[in-house]
């Protein structure tokens, strides 16, 4: 049996998607890694001092500089002549990656460091109380984009960071979902085997922030993929090389299962917003050829 | 509390925190019905479902009772039952 490299006893909520993501990443990477984690849910739940859930070398950086810290670790390994001993991996949330750390990440990608940057995407700042991030999808209600009389929730589309990463011309960009664990493991293995900067974005539903029962974390993740709201694909040097085809479901099936979208089914004008979200899914399906 | 140099701690030391006390519902695996596919183990956020021989077993010291295992089991071999006092 493969050794479990992410120990139990961590403080993740019952049904935590980020904890599942961490376990799957470590299953793919094996023990010869150095993990850098910026501030975020995963950091908070896995490292309540004086404890650590990690059974691999792990370092906590600031919110904004995980990619810079990882760059330093990679260069240090290189100059010590010990580069073959460990792969450097960043595991950060969408807030740390897509909002706050995007500058450092862009620098890391552009300088060509041999690092795998993995973003577990739970689509808001969860551990500080569910504030919106630039990865929050259109129409979601969060504490800083609350739905009410004058608002349908988040009014901007989800920032497409995989496309921004791919625009750096890096050797490997991929998206995945914890609902498809073998795909996550395969992509982590592939990413760390490639020399140069790699970016992976793993969709990790959050039962607390999105408002669904903890037993449904995987079901919700699967629905995001099946509705084409989270397309799964791989790309090499900016060109899409593989996509996960789906038998498409209407977006309502995904949205109605979560509290953060429940206002769309209640308030006047909600139908129009649902149509806009369906348009986003249709456009994803068309762009990537997701339909079976 | 005494801080070590670099604030380093033992690997995997969250094990001292037994999260089984969080549980309201307890998953029970029907070993007769279990086909040993490992879906429950793969999806467990705690990584606390292990393979023993060909079947799976749950470490209740850490299981938080989220119910993902029961929800995802392809043969419905896991039942969630209310914890007793």
PDB file of C-alpha atoms in Angstrom, chain A residues 7-12 14-16 19-20 23-24 27 46 49-55 178-179 181 185 214-219 222, chain B residues 1-4 7-17 19 22 41-47 50-51 62 64 66-68 71-72:
ATOM      1  CA  UNK A   7      -1.815  12.867   7.661  1.00  0.00           C
ATOM      2  CA  UNK A   8      -5.268  12.823   9.275  1.00  0.00           C
ATOM      3  CA  UNK A   9      -6.046  15.031  12.249  1.00  0.00           C
ATOM      4  CA  UNK A  10      -5.898  18.152  10.058  1.00  0.00           C
ATOM      5  CA  UNK A  11      -8.546  20.835  10.691  1.00  0.00           C
ATOM      6  CA  UNK A  12     -10.364  20.737   7.348  1.00  0.00           C
ATOM      7  CA  UNK A  14     -15.900  17.413   7.193  1.00  0.00           C
ATOM      8  CA  UNK A  15     -16.080  16.936   3.425  1.00  0.00           C
ATOM      9  CA  UNK A  16     -13.204  19.347   2.595  1.00  0.00           C
ATOM     10  CA  UNK A  19      -7.832  18.193   1.671  1.00  0.00           C
ATOM     11  CA  UNK A  20      -8.834  15.710  -1.037  1.00  0.00           C
ATOM     12  CA  UNK A  23      -3.997  13.921  -0.875  1.00  0.00           C
ATOM     13  CA  UNK A  24      -4.349  13.336  -4.620  1.00  0.00           C
ATOM     14  CA  UNK A  27      -0.315  10.456  -4.474  1.00  0.00           C
ATOM     15  CA  UNK A  46      -2.628  21.492   7.703  1.00  0.00           C
ATOM     16  CA  UNK A  49       1.534  24.960  15.268  1.00  0.00           C
ATOM     17  CA  UNK A  50       3.116  22.783  16.664  1.00  0.00           C
ATOM     18  CA  UNK A  51       1.583  20.227  14.330  1.00  0.00           C
ATOM     19  CA  UNK A  52       1.833  19.483  10.623  1.00  0.00           C
ATOM     20  CA  UNK A  53      -0.212  17.192   8.398  1.00  0.00           C
ATOM     21  CA  UNK A  54       2.600  17.054   5.837  1.00  0.00           C
ATOM     22  CA  UNK A  55       4.929  14.088   5.677  1.00  0.00           C
ATOM     23  CA  UNK A 178     -10.982  16.201  -7.550  1.00  0.00           C
ATOM     24  CA  UNK A 179     -14.094  14.392  -8.836  1.00  0.00           C
ATOM     25  CA  UNK A 181      -8.943  11.452  -8.987  1.00  0.00           C
ATOM     26  CA  UNK A 185      -2.822  11.888 -10.180  1.00  0.00           C
ATOM     27  CA  UNK A 214     -20.253  17.700   3.035  1.00  0.00           C
ATOM     28  CA  UNK A 215     -21.133  14.298   1.578  1.00  0.00           C
ATOM     29  CA  UNK A 216     -21.698  15.888  -1.842  1.00  0.00           C
ATOM     30  CA  UNK A 217     -18.246  17.408  -2.452  1.00  0.00           C
ATOM     31  CA  UNK A 218     -17.442  14.946  -5.231  1.00  0.00           C
ATOM     32  CA  UNK A 219     -20.929  15.040  -6.756  1.00  0.00           C
ATOM     33  CA  UNK A 222     -18.523  16.194 -11.143  1.00  0.00           C
TER      34      UNK A 222
ATOM     35  CA  UNK B   1       5.172  27.133  24.349  1.00  0.00           C
ATOM     36  CA  UNK B   2       8.787  26.728  23.229  1.00  0.00           C
ATOM     37  CA  UNK B   3       9.493  27.413  19.549  1.00  0.00           C
ATOM     38  CA  UNK B   4      12.033  25.235  17.772  1.00  0.00           C
ATOM     39  CA  UNK B   7       9.508  26.724  13.848  1.00  0.00           C
ATOM     40  CA  UNK B   8       9.936  23.215  12.474  1.00  0.00           C
ATOM     41  CA  UNK B   9       7.573  20.477  13.603  1.00  0.00           C
ATOM     42  CA  UNK B  10       7.363  16.688  13.253  1.00  0.00           C
ATOM     43  CA  UNK B  11       6.000  15.379   9.934  1.00  0.00           C
ATOM     44  CA  UNK B  12       2.414  14.133  10.105  1.00  0.00           C
ATOM     45  CA  UNK B  13       2.031  15.310  13.705  1.00  0.00           C
ATOM     46  CA  UNK B  14      -1.608  16.372  13.265  1.00  0.00           C
ATOM     47  CA  UNK B  15      -2.245  12.702  14.146  1.00  0.00           C
ATOM     48  CA  UNK B  16      -2.233  13.805  17.790  1.00  0.00           C
ATOM     49  CA  UNK B  17      -5.534  15.563  17.078  1.00  0.00           C
ATOM     50  CA  UNK B  19     -10.902  14.408  14.779  1.00  0.00           C
ATOM     51  CA  UNK B  22     -16.346  15.789  15.422  1.00  0.00           C
ATOM     52  CA  UNK B  41     -10.464   5.516   0.253  1.00  0.00           C
ATOM     53  CA  UNK B  42      -9.598   7.684  -2.756  1.00  0.00           C
ATOM     54  CA  UNK B  43     -12.194  10.360  -1.894  1.00  0.00           C
ATOM     55  CA  UNK B  44     -11.812  10.421   1.923  1.00  0.00           C
ATOM     56  CA  UNK B  45     -10.639  13.956   2.890  1.00  0.00           C
ATOM     57  CA  UNK B  46      -8.914  12.503   5.956  1.00  0.00           C
ATOM     58  CA  UNK B  47      -7.202   9.627   4.157  1.00  0.00           C
ATOM     59  CA  UNK B  50      -7.421   1.686   4.541  1.00  0.00           C
ATOM     60  CA  UNK B  51      -7.248  -1.540   2.605  1.00  0.00           C
ATOM     61  CA  UNK B  62     -10.023  10.464  12.592  1.00  0.00           C
ATOM     62  CA  UNK B  64     -15.207  13.235  10.736  1.00  0.00           C
ATOM     63  CA  UNK B  66     -18.649  13.722   6.237  1.00  0.00           C
ATOM     64  CA  UNK B  67     -20.312  10.851   4.378  1.00  0.00           C
ATOM     65  CA  UNK B  68     -18.507  11.224   1.038  1.00  0.00           C
ATOM     66  CA  UNK B  71     -22.393   8.884  -1.072  1.00  0.00           C
ATOM     67  CA  UNK B  72     -19.818   7.755  -3.649  1.00  0.00           C
TER      68      UNK B  72
END
